Amino acid sequence: MTTTPKPELTPTVEELEAQERRLVFRRFTHDDAWDLGSLLVELARDRQAPVAIDIHRAGQQLFHAALPGSTPDNDAWIARKRRVVERYGSASYLVGARFRAKGTTFEESSRLDPDIYAAHGGSFPVTVEGVGVVGAVTVSGLPQLQDHRLVVEALEHFLSRA
């Protein structure tokens, strides 16, 4: 007897907003970017995930890794998703979810060029207490919800030991 796998539950806008409120740094240094990026590489390698990983702060790339199976397209997706975080100050998946909750899509209603911006999961704001959004951590290579969940898992783990 074969069973079909259950589809992943899509998080609500409220659940996504709660993630952003919870996943906040006290500070975010070059060393933090290295450690968080290295943690993401470790998680992705354990799963043999064909992803590229990027961490930016204040317009500067602090970390980048491309794992086996990733392609140059993943870097293009990273840039497009990161621009959404920089423009909206929210996770790229949350931005897309907010448009879907209004019965539309980011592509239809944002009036932004989809070759430059992508409200697909995988880019999460780096928010510092008392400062706000200072950068983004982004993953590309998996389906968008899995990209988002990988970043959130790494942030939860990283911040739990801080």
C-alpha atoms as a PDB file:
ATOM      1  CA  MET A   1       0.000   0.000   0.000  1.00  0.00           C
ATOM      2  CA  THR A   2       1.485   3.313  -1.043  1.00  0.00           C
ATOM      3  CA  THR A   3       0.663   6.505   0.705  1.00  0.00           C
ATOM      4  CA  THR A   4       0.941   9.871  -0.868  1.00  0.00           C
ATOM      5  CA  PRO A   5       3.069  12.298   1.101  1.00  0.00           C
ATOM      6  CA  LYS A   6       1.078  15.034   2.784  1.00  0.00           C
ATOM      7  CA  PRO A   7       1.592  18.454   1.239  1.00  0.00           C
ATOM      8  CA  GLU A   8       3.553  20.897   3.353  1.00  0.00           C
ATOM      9  CA  LEU A   9       1.351  23.254   5.303  1.00  0.00           C
ATOM     10  CA  THR A  10       1.756  26.771   4.039  1.00  0.00           C
ATOM     11  CA  PRO A  11       2.396  29.176   6.917  1.00  0.00           C
ATOM     12  CA  THR A  12      -0.067  32.024   7.404  1.00  0.00           C
ATOM     13  CA  VAL A  13       0.890  35.680   7.121  1.00  0.00           C
ATOM     14  CA  GLU A  14       0.578  35.879  10.917  1.00  0.00           C
ATOM     15  CA  GLU A  15       2.950  32.932  11.428  1.00  0.00           C
ATOM     16  CA  LEU A  16       5.478  34.483   9.038  1.00  0.00           C
ATOM     17  CA  GLU A  17       5.249  37.854  10.800  1.00  0.00           C
ATOM     18  CA  ALA A  18       5.786  36.087  14.154  1.00  0.00           C
ATOM     19  CA  GLN A  19       8.988  34.521  12.765  1.00  0.00           C
ATOM     20  CA  GLU A  20      10.299  37.990  11.913  1.00  0.00           C
ATOM     21  CA  ARG A  21       9.485  39.352  15.371  1.00  0.00           C
ATOM     22  CA  ARG A  22      11.231  36.387  17.004  1.00  0.00           C
ATOM     23  CA  LEU A  23      14.352  36.131  14.836  1.00  0.00           C
ATOM     24  CA  VAL A  24      16.181  39.319  15.797  1.00  0.00           C
ATOM     25  CA  PHE A  25      19.903  39.787  16.457  1.00  0.00           C
ATOM     26  CA  ARG A  26      21.478  41.808  19.271  1.00  0.00           C
ATOM     27  CA  ARG A  27      24.248  42.688  16.823  1.00  0.00           C
ATOM     28  CA  PHE A  28      25.360  41.383  13.433  1.00  0.00           C
ATOM     29  CA  THR A  29      29.087  41.348  12.683  1.00  0.00           C
ATOM     30  CA  HIS A  30      31.255  39.950   9.907  1.00  0.00           C
ATOM     31  CA  ASP A  31      31.972  36.971  12.181  1.00  0.00           C
ATOM     32  CA  ASP A  32      28.244  36.430  12.733  1.00  0.00           C
ATOM     33  CA  ALA A  33      27.729  36.370   8.955  1.00  0.00           C
ATOM     34  CA  TRP A  34      30.509  33.795   8.592  1.00  0.00           C
ATOM     35  CA  ASP A  35      29.129  31.623  11.401  1.00  0.00           C
ATOM     36  CA  LEU A  36      25.532  31.810  10.124  1.00  0.00           C
ATOM     37  CA  GLY A  37      26.627  31.131   6.554  1.00  0.00           C
ATOM     38  CA  SER A  38      28.738  28.189   7.680  1.00  0.00           C
ATOM     39  CA  LEU A  39      25.771  26.801   9.622  1.00  0.00           C
ATOM     40  CA  LEU A  40      23.601  27.066   6.499  1.00  0.00           C
ATOM     41  CA  VAL A  41      26.276  25.257   4.468  1.00  0.00           C
ATOM     42  CA  GLU A  42      26.386  22.486   7.078  1.00  0.00           C
ATOM     43  CA  LEU A  43      22.579  22.090   7.117  1.00  0.00           C
ATOM     44  CA  ALA A  44      22.423  22.100   3.309  1.00  0.00           C
ATOM     45  CA  ARG A  45      25.275  19.581   2.964  1.00  0.00           C
ATOM     46  CA  ASP A  46      23.611  17.244   5.463  1.00  0.00           C
ATOM     47  CA  ARG A  47      20.532  17.275   3.199  1.00  0.00           C
ATOM     48  CA  GLN A  48      22.501  17.248  -0.055  1.00  0.00           C
ATOM     49  CA  ALA A  49      20.589  20.406  -0.960  1.00  0.00           C
ATOM     50  CA  PRO A  50      21.762  21.982  -4.240  1.00  0.00           C
ATOM     51  CA  VAL A  51      21.669  25.553  -2.964  1.00  0.00           C
ATOM     52  CA  ALA A  52      23.543  28.805  -3.118  1.00  0.00           C
ATOM     53  CA  ILE A  53      23.734  30.820   0.108  1.00  0.00           C
ATOM     54  CA  ASP A  54      24.281  34.556   0.454  1.00  0.00           C
ATOM     55  CA  ILE A  55      24.473  37.007   3.345  1.00  0.00           C
ATOM     56  CA  HIS A  56      24.497  40.757   2.777  1.00  0.00           C
ATOM     57  CA  ARG A  57      24.727  43.604   5.286  1.00  0.00           C
ATOM     58  CA  ALA A  58      24.435  47.284   4.377  1.00  0.00           C
ATOM     59  CA  GLY A  59      24.990  46.592   0.690  1.00  0.00           C
ATOM     60  CA  GLN A  60      28.081  44.424   1.223  1.00  0.00           C
ATOM     61  CA  GLN A  61      28.240  40.690   0.560  1.00  0.00           C
ATOM     62  CA  LEU A  62      29.664  39.125   3.723  1.00  0.00           C
ATOM     63  CA  PHE A  63      29.162  35.457   2.815  1.00  0.00           C
ATOM     64  CA  HIS A  64      28.531  33.401  -0.315  1.00  0.00           C
ATOM     65  CA  ALA A  65      28.645  29.686  -1.000  1.00  0.00           C
ATOM     66  CA  ALA A  66      27.484  27.609  -3.950  1.00  0.00           C
ATOM     67  CA  LEU A  67      27.006  23.931  -3.171  1.00  0.00           C
ATOM     68  CA  PRO A  68      27.105  21.065  -5.681  1.00  0.00           C
ATOM     69  CA  GLY A  69      24.049  21.118  -7.928  1.00  0.00           C
ATOM     70  CA  SER A  70      23.513  24.867  -7.650  1.00  0.00           C
ATOM     71  CA  THR A  71      23.757  26.973 -10.802  1.00  0.00           C
ATOM     72  CA  PRO A  72      24.342  30.600 -11.805  1.00  0.00           C
ATOM     73  CA  ASP A  73      20.536  30.946 -11.913  1.00  0.00           C
ATOM     74  CA  ASN A  74      20.517  30.522  -8.127  1.00  0.00           C
ATOM     75  CA  ASP A  75      22.684  33.629  -7.790  1.00  0.00           C
ATOM     76  CA  ALA A  76      20.232  35.581  -9.960  1.00  0.00           C
ATOM     77  CA  TRP A  77      17.332  34.373  -7.779  1.00  0.00           C
ATOM     78  CA  ILE A  78      19.282  35.368  -4.651  1.00  0.00           C
ATOM     79  CA  ALA A  79      19.705  38.915  -5.944  1.00  0.00           C
ATOM     80  CA  ARG A  80      16.020  39.220  -6.892  1.00  0.00           C
ATOM     81  CA  LYS A  81      14.783  37.850  -3.550  1.00  0.00           C
ATOM     82  CA  ARG A  82      17.266  39.973  -1.556  1.00  0.00           C
ATOM     83  CA  ARG A  83      16.037  43.134  -3.309  1.00  0.00           C
ATOM     84  CA  VAL A  84      12.510  42.366  -2.053  1.00  0.00           C
ATOM     85  CA  VAL A  85      13.809  42.162   1.535  1.00  0.00           C
ATOM     86  CA  GLU A  86      15.754  45.406   1.076  1.00  0.00           C
ATOM     87  CA  ARG A  87      12.731  47.211  -0.383  1.00  0.00           C
ATOM     88  CA  TYR A  88       9.988  45.889   1.934  1.00  0.00           C
ATOM     89  CA  GLY A  89      11.982  45.119   5.103  1.00  0.00           C
ATOM     90  CA  SER A  90      10.301  41.702   5.283  1.00  0.00           C
ATOM     91  CA  ALA A  91      11.056  38.149   4.236  1.00  0.00           C
ATOM     92  CA  SER A  92      10.598  37.563   0.513  1.00  0.00           C
ATOM     93  CA  TYR A  93       8.159  34.708   1.240  1.00  0.00           C
ATOM     94  CA  LEU A  94       6.101  36.940   3.562  1.00  0.00           C
ATOM     95  CA  VAL A  95       5.907  39.696   0.929  1.00  0.00           C
ATOM     96  CA  GLY A  96       4.566  37.195  -1.602  1.00  0.00           C
ATOM     97  CA  ALA A  97       2.136  35.776   0.988  1.00  0.00           C
ATOM     98  CA  ARG A  98       0.753  39.252   1.728  1.00  0.00           C
ATOM     99  CA  PHE A  99      -0.055  39.760  -1.960  1.00  0.00           C
ATOM    100  CA  ARG A 100      -1.640  36.286  -2.191  1.00  0.00           C
ATOM    101  CA  ALA A 101      -3.730  37.035   0.916  1.00  0.00           C
ATOM    102  CA  LYS A 102      -5.167  40.028  -0.974  1.00  0.00           C
ATOM    103  CA  GLY A 103      -6.169  37.753  -3.844  1.00  0.00           C
ATOM    104  CA  THR A 104      -3.407  38.854  -6.202  1.00  0.00           C
ATOM    105  CA  THR A 105       0.267  38.181  -6.816  1.00  0.00           C
ATOM    106  CA  PHE A 106       3.413  40.197  -6.327  1.00  0.00           C
ATOM    107  CA  GLU A 107       4.057  40.062 -10.076  1.00  0.00           C
ATOM    108  CA  GLU A 108       0.560  41.392 -10.913  1.00  0.00           C
ATOM    109  CA  SER A 109       0.287  44.101  -8.284  1.00  0.00           C
ATOM    110  CA  SER A 110       3.700  45.325  -7.071  1.00  0.00           C
ATOM    111  CA  ARG A 111       4.453  47.295 -10.254  1.00  0.00           C
ATOM    112  CA  LEU A 112       8.080  46.170  -9.882  1.00  0.00           C
ATOM    113  CA  ASP A 113      10.123  44.508 -12.614  1.00  0.00           C
ATOM    114  CA  PRO A 114      10.053  40.712 -12.038  1.00  0.00           C
ATOM    115  CA  ASP A 115      13.523  40.480 -13.602  1.00  0.00           C
ATOM    116  CA  ILE A 116      14.801  42.585 -10.678  1.00  0.00           C
ATOM    117  CA  TYR A 117      12.471  41.594  -7.786  1.00  0.00           C
ATOM    118  CA  ALA A 118      11.134  38.161  -6.776  1.00  0.00           C
ATOM    119  CA  ALA A 119       8.811  37.688  -3.811  1.00  0.00           C
ATOM    120  CA  HIS A 120       9.663  33.985  -3.603  1.00  0.00           C
ATOM    121  CA  GLY A 121      10.757  32.285  -0.408  1.00  0.00           C
ATOM    122  CA  GLY A 122      14.363  32.149   0.671  1.00  0.00           C
ATOM    123  CA  SER A 123      15.459  35.628   1.695  1.00  0.00           C
ATOM    124  CA  PHE A 124      15.000  36.717   5.308  1.00  0.00           C
ATOM    125  CA  PRO A 125      15.804  40.084   6.858  1.00  0.00           C
ATOM    126  CA  VAL A 126      18.745  40.430   9.208  1.00  0.00           C
ATOM    127  CA  THR A 127      17.146  42.591  11.892  1.00  0.00           C
ATOM    128  CA  VAL A 128      19.142  44.068  14.763  1.00  0.00           C
ATOM    129  CA  GLU A 129      17.435  45.111  18.022  1.00  0.00           C
ATOM    130  CA  GLY A 130      16.993  48.876  18.203  1.00  0.00           C
ATOM    131  CA  VAL A 131      18.307  49.332  14.649  1.00  0.00           C
ATOM    132  CA  GLY A 132      15.994  47.512  12.241  1.00  0.00           C
ATOM    133  CA  VAL A 133      16.739  45.612   9.054  1.00  0.00           C
ATOM    134  CA  VAL A 134      20.451  45.805   8.203  1.00  0.00           C
ATOM    135  CA  GLY A 135      20.721  43.051   5.611  1.00  0.00           C
ATOM    136  CA  ALA A 136      19.443  39.719   4.362  1.00  0.00           C
ATOM    137  CA  VAL A 137      20.312  36.038   4.470  1.00  0.00           C
ATOM    138  CA  THR A 138      19.226  34.253   1.315  1.00  0.00           C
ATOM    139  CA  VAL A 139      19.079  30.685   0.019  1.00  0.00           C
ATOM    140  CA  SER A 140      18.155  29.559  -3.495  1.00  0.00           C
ATOM    141  CA  GLY A 141      17.922  26.115  -5.041  1.00  0.00           C
ATOM    142  CA  LEU A 142      14.956  24.394  -3.402  1.00  0.00           C
ATOM    143  CA  PRO A 143      11.217  25.003  -3.816  1.00  0.00           C
ATOM    144  CA  GLN A 144      10.477  28.418  -2.294  1.00  0.00           C
ATOM    145  CA  LEU A 145       8.880  27.214   0.952  1.00  0.00           C
ATOM    146  CA  GLN A 146      11.836  24.872   1.569  1.00  0.00           C
ATOM    147  CA  ASP A 147      14.298  27.716   0.874  1.00  0.00           C
ATOM    148  CA  HIS A 148      12.403  29.835   3.431  1.00  0.00           C
ATOM    149  CA  ARG A 149      12.297  27.051   6.010  1.00  0.00           C
ATOM    150  CA  LEU A 150      16.015  26.324   5.662  1.00  0.00           C
ATOM    151  CA  VAL A 151      16.874  29.960   6.408  1.00  0.00           C
ATOM    152  CA  VAL A 152      14.442  30.102   9.343  1.00  0.00           C
ATOM    153  CA  GLU A 153      15.827  26.860  10.799  1.00  0.00           C
ATOM    154  CA  ALA A 154      19.382  28.206  10.607  1.00  0.00           C
ATOM    155  CA  LEU A 155      18.379  31.519  12.189  1.00  0.00           C
ATOM    156  CA  GLU A 156      16.520  29.767  15.012  1.00  0.00           C
ATOM    157  CA  HIS A 157      19.527  27.551  15.715  1.00  0.00           C
ATOM    158  CA  PHE A 158      22.029  30.414  15.452  1.00  0.00           C
ATOM    159  CA  LEU A 159      20.047  32.785  17.683  1.00  0.00           C
ATOM    160  CA  SER A 160      19.313  30.093  20.286  1.00  0.00           C
ATOM    161  CA  ARG A 161      23.005  29.822  21.078  1.00  0.00           C
ATOM    162  CA  ALA A 162      23.712  33.555  21.030  1.00  0.00           C
END
